[in-house]
Amino acid sequence: MASRRLTQRLIETLKPGKSVRETRDTELRGFGVRILPSGRKSYFVHAQTGGRRVWTKIGDADAMHLADARELARSHLAASKAGDSSRPTKIAAETPFEDVADAVFRLQSRHWKPGTLEVNRSYLKNQILPRFRGKPIGAITSADVQQWFASLRTTPAAADRAAPVLSVIMREAETLGFRLEDTNPCGNIRRYRRRGRERFLSLEETRRLGTVLKVHEGHALATAVKLLLLTGCRKSEIMTLQWQDYRDGHLFLRDGKTGPRTVWLSSAARTVLDALPRSGRWVFPGRSGVGPAHGLSMFWRALRDEAGLRDVRLHDLRHSYASLALQCGETVLTIGRLLGHSKPDTTLKYIHLADESVRDAVDALAPILGGEG
């Protein structure tokens, strides 16, 4: 076990080994950092309590700053000498919610994709902090969370998306030592039932869109829309597509929403790609040529108005692709692979909504078939 004066720079450069490694702080006796073979680092203190030596985890070194950990360790050691082992827990539990949330977001920034991090920060700022800012992290109860969630009933979509973010903060607060274990107050939240916003294009609507796309033949963004229709890909997957991702008749996406995946292309999709000029790195390059093109959402709004599809979102083209695959007899497993879903439940949602569309069509036809039309 090495002994060195711990600095933030030193902790960041410590490397894992084949077994657990520990480095004790020469500035504060009893304080140190432990590095697991996985690379995870945690602060600890070891002190004499009740005639025996006790090792206690202070927090995650990837999320907690050294100065904060050393201060908490100093309080823990002082409490151990005074015979009050509960005092450090009380000190940690009094930490303001926003400080813990900031530490958790620093930790999660290594795991969340940039887009996910940005969205979650928005929910933290707009839905969570207005309610919990300044409140001690250890004082937040299940009743507090239930009242907060009920206060967001007028914006159910935002409430449903903010709740998991709050749950992650509370879960990591336990890991970092700011709350007792198994006290996550978000466990009993029941999400709002909302009718899905998913929309499917009918055959006639698809034809209308195809007609409008022909009018804009040769426009790069119109070509991008056509690829969305032909592949079921997400907007980000098509707009950040690079020519090196297209080979052997497939798209090899390196960083999709659910990780790397392969997209099998139809002959129509391959024809669209093969007709595009290869003038650089990006399939749809921006005007400067440095990065990918922008403005697809704005272009789509004008395009859908022209086609008389004002309530259709770009993402609904993906839903329509799934619906068409379902109508062609493809299985849930196959559709899930086509769309890059990591969980079957996500694909089942599309099928459930497609069934609703079929029922709506039956209800609409019933009066005519019954001689009432």
Short mmCIF file of C-alpha atoms in Angstrom, two decimals:
data_model
loop_
_atom_site.label_atom_id
_atom_site.label_comp_id
_atom_site.label_asym_id
_atom_site.label_seq_id
_atom_site.Cartn_x
_atom_site.Cartn_y
_atom_site.Cartn_z
CA MET A 1 0.00 0.00 0.00
CA ALA A 2 1.56 3.28 -1.15
CA SER A 3 1.51 6.50 0.86
CA ARG A 4 1.59 9.85 -0.93
CA ARG A 5 0.14 13.30 -0.56
CA LEU A 6 -3.07 13.02 -2.53
CA THR A 7 -3.80 15.68 -5.12
CA GLN A 8 -6.61 15.92 -7.65
CA ARG A 9 -4.11 15.48 -10.46
CA LEU A 10 -2.62 12.37 -8.84
CA ILE A 11 -6.02 10.75 -8.36
CA GLU A 12 -6.92 11.34 -12.00
CA THR A 13 -3.71 9.67 -13.18
CA LEU A 14 -3.78 6.61 -10.88
CA LYS A 15 -4.10 3.45 -12.98
CA PRO A 16 -5.79 0.16 -11.99
CA GLY A 17 -3.86 -3.07 -11.55
CA LYS A 18 -4.73 -6.77 -11.54
CA SER A 19 -5.80 -6.48 -7.89
CA VAL A 20 -7.20 -3.76 -5.63
CA ARG A 21 -4.70 -0.94 -5.08
CA GLU A 22 -4.78 1.63 -2.29
CA THR A 23 -2.93 4.90 -1.81
CA ARG A 24 -3.02 6.53 1.62
CA ASP A 25 -2.86 10.28 2.10
CA THR A 26 0.18 11.55 3.97
CA GLU A 27 -1.61 14.83 4.74
CA LEU A 28 -4.58 13.27 6.57
CA ARG A 29 -3.80 10.03 8.36
CA GLY A 30 -6.50 7.41 7.87
CA PHE A 31 -7.68 8.84 4.54
CA GLY A 32 -6.96 7.32 1.14
CA VAL A 33 -8.18 6.25 -2.28
CA ARG A 34 -8.87 2.70 -3.48
CA ILE A 35 -8.59 1.68 -7.17
CA LEU A 36 -10.44 -1.45 -8.31
CA PRO A 37 -9.22 -3.57 -11.25
CA SER A 38 -12.24 -2.22 -13.18
CA GLY A 39 -10.78 1.29 -12.87
CA ARG A 40 -13.39 2.57 -10.42
CA LYS A 41 -11.91 4.74 -7.66
CA SER A 42 -13.34 5.51 -4.25
CA TYR A 43 -12.25 7.49 -1.21
CA PHE A 44 -12.08 5.73 2.15
CA VAL A 45 -11.17 6.27 5.79
CA HIS A 46 -9.99 3.68 8.30
CA ALA A 47 -10.31 4.38 11.99
CA GLN A 48 -10.32 2.65 15.36
CA THR A 49 -13.92 2.25 16.54
CA GLY A 50 -15.00 0.14 19.52
CA GLY A 51 -11.63 -1.55 19.75
CA ARG A 52 -11.59 -2.60 16.07
CA ARG A 53 -10.38 -1.01 12.85
CA VAL A 54 -13.21 -0.01 10.54
CA TRP A 55 -12.91 0.88 6.84
CA THR A 56 -15.59 3.23 5.50
CA LYS A 57 -16.21 4.37 1.93
CA ILE A 58 -16.48 8.16 1.69
CA GLY A 59 -17.52 8.54 -1.93
CA ASP A 60 -16.80 7.92 -5.59
CA ALA A 61 -13.56 9.59 -6.67
CA ASP A 62 -14.87 10.08 -10.21
CA ALA A 63 -17.69 12.29 -8.95
CA MET A 64 -16.47 13.80 -5.67
CA HIS A 65 -13.73 16.41 -5.58
CA LEU A 66 -10.71 15.61 -3.40
CA ALA A 67 -11.24 18.67 -1.19
CA ASP A 68 -14.81 17.61 -0.40
CA ALA A 69 -13.73 14.03 0.29
CA ARG A 70 -10.89 15.13 2.58
CA GLU A 71 -13.26 17.38 4.55
CA LEU A 72 -15.78 14.56 4.93
CA ALA A 73 -12.99 12.17 5.94
CA ARG A 74 -11.74 14.66 8.55
CA SER A 75 -15.26 14.86 10.04
CA HIS A 76 -15.55 11.08 10.00
CA LEU A 77 -12.23 10.59 11.79
CA ALA A 78 -13.08 13.26 14.38
CA ALA A 79 -16.45 11.62 15.02
CA SER A 80 -14.81 8.21 15.41
CA LYS A 81 -12.47 9.57 18.06
CA ALA A 82 -15.45 11.10 19.88
CA GLY A 83 -17.34 7.81 19.67
CA ASP A 84 -20.12 9.23 17.43
CA SER A 85 -20.05 7.15 14.23
CA SER A 86 -23.33 8.63 12.99
CA ARG A 87 -22.04 12.21 12.70
CA PRO A 88 -20.38 11.85 9.24
CA THR A 89 -23.59 10.40 7.82
CA LYS A 90 -25.52 13.36 9.22
CA ILE A 91 -23.03 15.81 7.70
CA ALA A 92 -23.28 14.17 4.27
CA ALA A 93 -27.07 14.03 4.46
CA GLU A 94 -27.19 17.79 5.01
CA THR A 95 -25.50 18.48 1.67
CA PRO A 96 -27.77 20.59 -0.58
CA PHE A 97 -29.53 18.63 -3.31
CA GLU A 98 -28.03 20.72 -6.13
CA ASP A 99 -24.46 19.97 -5.00
CA VAL A 100 -25.09 16.24 -5.11
CA ALA A 101 -26.90 16.55 -8.45
CA ASP A 102 -23.88 18.38 -9.88
CA ALA A 103 -21.55 15.61 -8.66
CA VAL A 104 -23.82 12.94 -10.16
CA PHE A 105 -23.96 14.70 -13.53
CA ARG A 106 -20.16 14.95 -13.60
CA LEU A 107 -20.01 11.22 -13.02
CA GLN A 108 -22.72 10.35 -15.54
CA SER A 109 -21.16 12.56 -18.23
CA ARG A 110 -18.75 9.68 -18.79
CA HIS A 111 -21.60 7.28 -19.50
CA TRP A 112 -24.39 9.37 -21.10
CA LYS A 113 -24.15 10.39 -24.72
CA PRO A 114 -23.76 14.17 -25.24
CA GLY A 115 -27.36 14.47 -26.46
CA THR A 116 -28.69 12.54 -23.46
CA LEU A 117 -26.61 14.67 -21.08
CA GLU A 118 -27.98 17.87 -22.62
CA VAL A 119 -31.60 16.69 -22.39
CA ASN A 120 -31.20 15.48 -18.81
CA ARG A 121 -29.63 18.79 -17.79
CA SER A 122 -32.70 20.50 -19.20
CA TYR A 123 -35.03 18.37 -17.05
CA LEU A 124 -32.80 19.00 -14.02
CA LYS A 125 -32.92 22.75 -14.57
CA ASN A 126 -36.58 23.13 -15.50
CA GLN A 127 -38.45 20.40 -13.62
CA ILE A 128 -36.28 19.18 -10.72
CA LEU A 129 -34.21 22.03 -9.27
CA PRO A 130 -37.14 24.47 -8.84
CA ARG A 131 -38.58 22.01 -6.31
CA PHE A 132 -35.52 20.53 -4.59
CA ARG A 133 -32.87 23.28 -4.74
CA GLY A 134 -31.51 24.02 -1.25
CA LYS A 135 -33.15 20.98 0.34
CA PRO A 136 -30.78 18.63 2.24
CA ILE A 137 -30.28 15.50 0.13
CA GLY A 138 -30.93 13.22 3.09
CA ALA A 139 -34.21 14.96 4.00
CA ILE A 140 -35.99 14.25 0.70
CA THR A 141 -38.70 11.66 1.29
CA SER A 142 -40.99 9.56 -0.87
CA ALA A 143 -43.84 11.94 0.02
CA ASP A 144 -41.77 14.89 -1.24
CA VAL A 145 -41.18 13.14 -4.55
CA GLN A 146 -44.84 12.17 -4.91
CA GLN A 147 -45.94 15.77 -4.31
CA TRP A 148 -43.36 17.02 -6.82
CA PHE A 149 -44.54 14.53 -9.44
CA ALA A 150 -48.19 15.46 -8.86
CA SER A 151 -47.32 19.15 -9.32
CA LEU A 152 -46.19 18.34 -12.88
CA ARG A 153 -49.47 16.72 -13.93
CA THR A 154 -50.17 19.52 -16.42
CA THR A 155 -46.98 18.52 -18.29
CA PRO A 156 -47.10 14.72 -18.06
CA ALA A 157 -44.49 14.10 -20.76
CA ALA A 158 -41.92 16.26 -18.95
CA ALA A 159 -42.84 14.65 -15.62
CA ASP A 160 -42.36 11.13 -17.00
CA ARG A 161 -38.94 12.03 -18.39
CA ALA A 162 -37.75 14.00 -15.36
CA ALA A 163 -38.61 11.24 -12.87
CA PRO A 164 -35.87 8.82 -14.04
CA VAL A 165 -33.32 11.66 -13.89
CA LEU A 166 -34.25 12.35 -10.26
CA SER A 167 -34.08 8.63 -9.51
CA VAL A 168 -30.53 8.41 -10.89
CA ILE A 169 -29.48 11.34 -8.69
CA MET A 170 -30.94 9.68 -5.60
CA ARG A 171 -29.44 6.29 -6.46
CA GLU A 172 -25.98 7.76 -6.97
CA ALA A 173 -26.37 9.82 -3.77
CA GLU A 174 -26.39 6.49 -1.93
CA THR A 175 -23.28 5.31 -3.78
CA LEU A 176 -21.48 8.55 -2.96
CA GLY A 177 -22.41 8.30 0.72
CA PHE A 178 -24.88 11.20 0.88
CA ARG A 179 -27.90 8.98 1.66
CA LEU A 180 -28.38 5.69 3.45
CA GLU A 181 -28.53 2.62 1.23
CA ASP A 182 -31.90 1.48 -0.14
CA THR A 183 -33.61 4.82 0.55
CA ASN A 184 -34.29 5.96 -3.03
CA PRO A 185 -37.58 7.91 -2.66
CA CYS A 186 -38.45 7.55 -6.37
CA GLY A 187 -39.37 3.88 -6.22
CA ASN A 188 -43.15 4.31 -6.03
CA ILE A 189 -43.65 6.79 -8.86
CA ARG A 190 -46.35 5.69 -11.28
CA ARG A 191 -45.94 7.41 -14.60
CA TYR A 192 -48.78 9.23 -16.28
CA ARG A 193 -50.76 7.34 -18.87
CA ARG A 194 -50.59 9.26 -22.09
CA ARG A 195 -51.87 8.45 -25.50
CA GLY A 196 -48.84 7.90 -27.69
CA ARG A 197 -47.90 10.69 -30.07
CA GLU A 198 -46.79 8.11 -32.60
CA ARG A 199 -48.27 8.65 -36.03
CA PHE A 200 -48.31 6.32 -39.03
CA LEU A 201 -48.51 7.42 -42.63
CA SER A 202 -51.32 5.87 -44.62
CA LEU A 203 -50.68 4.57 -48.13
CA GLU A 204 -52.31 7.67 -49.61
CA GLU A 205 -50.24 9.98 -47.38
CA THR A 206 -47.07 8.16 -48.37
CA ARG A 207 -47.92 8.72 -52.03
CA ARG A 208 -48.49 12.44 -51.38
CA LEU A 209 -45.15 12.72 -49.67
CA GLY A 210 -43.49 10.86 -52.53
CA THR A 211 -44.99 13.30 -55.03
CA VAL A 212 -43.64 16.30 -53.10
CA LEU A 213 -40.21 14.68 -52.78
CA LYS A 214 -40.06 14.34 -56.57
CA VAL A 215 -40.64 18.09 -56.86
CA HIS A 216 -37.52 18.61 -54.68
CA GLU A 217 -35.47 15.98 -56.52
CA GLY A 218 -31.77 16.76 -56.18
CA HIS A 219 -32.08 18.69 -52.89
CA ALA A 220 -29.78 17.05 -50.32
CA LEU A 221 -32.26 17.35 -47.47
CA ALA A 222 -35.04 15.85 -49.59
CA THR A 223 -32.72 12.91 -50.21
CA ALA A 224 -32.18 12.62 -46.45
CA VAL A 225 -35.96 12.44 -45.91
CA LYS A 226 -36.19 9.74 -48.57
CA LEU A 227 -33.53 7.70 -46.74
CA LEU A 228 -35.42 8.07 -43.46
CA LEU A 229 -38.46 6.57 -45.20
CA LEU A 230 -36.46 3.74 -46.76
CA THR A 231 -34.35 2.74 -43.74
CA GLY A 232 -36.33 3.50 -40.56
CA CYS A 233 -33.19 5.18 -39.19
CA ARG A 234 -33.23 8.01 -36.70
CA LYS A 235 -32.64 11.56 -37.91
CA SER A 236 -29.26 11.77 -36.16
CA GLU A 237 -28.13 8.48 -37.71
CA ILE A 238 -28.77 9.70 -41.26
CA MET A 239 -27.53 13.27 -40.84
CA THR A 240 -24.21 12.19 -39.28
CA LEU A 241 -23.68 9.39 -41.77
CA GLN A 242 -20.16 9.16 -43.20
CA TRP A 243 -19.20 7.49 -46.47
CA GLN A 244 -16.97 5.03 -44.63
CA ASP A 245 -20.11 3.80 -42.82
CA TYR A 246 -21.62 2.65 -46.13
CA ARG A 247 -20.12 -0.51 -47.59
CA ASP A 248 -21.14 -3.95 -48.83
CA GLY A 249 -24.73 -2.77 -49.20
CA HIS A 250 -25.08 -1.97 -45.47
CA LEU A 251 -24.80 0.96 -43.09
CA PHE A 252 -22.44 0.27 -40.20
CA LEU A 253 -23.45 2.79 -37.55
CA ARG A 254 -20.71 3.18 -34.96
CA ASP A 255 -22.59 5.18 -32.36
CA GLY A 256 -26.36 4.84 -32.62
CA LYS A 257 -28.72 5.54 -29.72
CA THR A 258 -28.38 1.94 -28.52
CA GLY A 259 -24.75 1.53 -29.59
CA PRO A 260 -23.14 0.24 -32.80
CA ARG A 261 -25.48 -1.55 -35.21
CA THR A 262 -25.79 -2.68 -38.82
CA VAL A 263 -28.58 -1.39 -41.07
CA TRP A 264 -29.59 -3.69 -43.94
CA LEU A 265 -30.45 -1.60 -46.99
CA SER A 266 -33.06 -2.25 -49.65
CA SER A 267 -32.13 -1.89 -53.31
CA ALA A 268 -34.06 1.41 -53.35
CA ALA A 269 -32.02 2.79 -50.44
CA ARG A 270 -28.77 1.68 -52.08
CA THR A 271 -29.80 3.39 -55.32
CA VAL A 272 -30.39 6.66 -53.46
CA LEU A 273 -26.96 6.50 -51.79
CA ASP A 274 -25.12 5.44 -54.92
CA ALA A 275 -26.52 8.46 -56.79
CA LEU A 276 -25.04 10.95 -54.30
CA PRO A 277 -21.71 12.66 -55.01
CA ARG A 278 -18.82 11.62 -52.76
CA SER A 279 -17.16 14.97 -52.26
CA GLY A 280 -15.85 14.48 -48.74
CA ARG A 281 -16.27 12.71 -45.43
CA TRP A 282 -19.99 13.28 -44.88
CA VAL A 283 -22.86 11.81 -46.90
CA PHE A 284 -24.74 15.07 -46.26
CA PRO A 285 -22.01 17.67 -45.80
CA GLY A 286 -22.64 21.14 -44.42
CA ARG A 287 -22.05 24.24 -46.52
CA SER A 288 -18.65 24.81 -44.94
CA GLY A 289 -17.66 21.21 -45.61
CA VAL A 290 -16.33 20.86 -42.05
CA GLY A 291 -19.27 19.03 -40.49
CA PRO A 292 -22.60 17.45 -41.46
CA ALA A 293 -25.51 19.47 -42.84
CA HIS A 294 -28.08 21.15 -40.59
CA GLY A 295 -31.61 22.40 -41.08
CA LEU A 296 -33.44 19.14 -41.75
CA SER A 297 -36.17 19.89 -39.19
CA MET A 298 -36.93 23.27 -40.76
CA PHE A 299 -36.89 21.76 -44.25
CA TRP A 300 -39.25 19.00 -43.10
CA ARG A 301 -41.78 21.47 -41.70
CA ALA A 302 -42.03 23.16 -45.09
CA LEU A 303 -42.11 19.82 -46.90
CA ARG A 304 -44.89 18.34 -44.76
CA ASP A 305 -47.01 21.49 -45.16
CA GLU A 306 -46.63 21.16 -48.91
CA ALA A 307 -47.76 17.53 -48.68
CA GLY A 308 -50.66 18.32 -46.33
CA LEU A 309 -49.10 16.38 -43.43
CA ARG A 310 -48.88 19.15 -40.82
CA ASP A 311 -49.21 16.81 -37.81
CA VAL A 312 -46.47 14.41 -38.95
CA ARG A 313 -43.06 14.58 -37.27
CA LEU A 314 -39.79 13.38 -38.79
CA HIS A 315 -39.67 10.58 -36.22
CA ASP A 316 -43.07 9.38 -37.45
CA LEU A 317 -41.36 8.23 -40.65
CA ARG A 318 -39.59 5.68 -38.48
CA HIS A 319 -42.93 4.58 -37.02
CA SER A 320 -44.35 4.24 -40.52
CA TYR A 321 -41.39 2.07 -41.55
CA ALA A 322 -42.08 -0.24 -38.60
CA SER A 323 -45.81 -0.32 -39.38
CA LEU A 324 -45.15 -1.27 -43.01
CA ALA A 325 -42.78 -4.06 -41.91
CA LEU A 326 -45.52 -5.33 -39.60
CA GLN A 327 -48.10 -5.31 -42.40
CA CYS A 328 -45.65 -7.27 -44.56
CA GLY A 329 -45.61 -10.03 -41.96
CA GLU A 330 -42.26 -9.39 -40.28
CA THR A 331 -41.82 -10.64 -36.71
CA VAL A 332 -41.24 -8.52 -33.60
CA LEU A 333 -37.64 -9.76 -33.46
CA THR A 334 -36.98 -8.82 -37.09
CA ILE A 335 -38.58 -5.38 -36.76
CA GLY A 336 -36.59 -4.75 -33.59
CA ARG A 337 -33.36 -5.56 -35.44
CA LEU A 338 -34.35 -3.36 -38.36
CA LEU A 339 -34.94 -0.41 -36.03
CA GLY A 340 -31.99 -1.07 -33.73
CA HIS A 341 -34.09 -1.60 -30.60
CA SER A 342 -32.23 -3.01 -27.61
CA LYS A 343 -35.43 -4.14 -25.85
CA PRO A 344 -38.40 -6.07 -27.33
CA ASP A 345 -40.81 -3.90 -25.30
CA THR A 346 -39.87 -0.91 -27.45
CA THR A 347 -40.83 -2.77 -30.62
CA LEU A 348 -44.05 -4.07 -29.06
CA LYS A 349 -45.12 -0.45 -28.53
CA TYR A 350 -45.10 0.10 -32.29
CA ILE A 351 -47.18 -3.02 -32.85
CA HIS A 352 -49.69 -1.98 -30.19
CA LEU A 353 -50.08 1.42 -31.82
CA ALA A 354 -50.37 -0.13 -35.25
CA ASP A 355 -53.19 -2.32 -33.90
CA GLU A 356 -54.91 0.86 -32.68
CA SER A 357 -54.70 2.27 -36.21
CA VAL A 358 -56.29 -0.89 -37.60
CA ARG A 359 -59.12 -0.68 -35.05
CA ASP A 360 -59.69 2.97 -35.98
CA ALA A 361 -59.98 1.96 -39.62
CA VAL A 362 -62.48 -0.79 -38.78
CA ASP A 363 -64.58 1.65 -36.74
CA ALA A 364 -64.57 4.11 -39.62
CA LEU A 365 -65.70 1.44 -42.10
CA ALA A 366 -68.37 -0.09 -39.88
CA PRO A 367 -71.16 2.43 -40.69
CA ILE A 368 -70.54 2.04 -44.42
CA LEU A 369 -70.42 -1.74 -44.31
CA GLY A 370 -73.52 -1.76 -42.16
CA GLY A 371 -75.49 0.23 -44.72
CA GLU A 372 -75.47 3.45 -42.68
CA GLY A 373 -73.23 5.46 -45.01
#
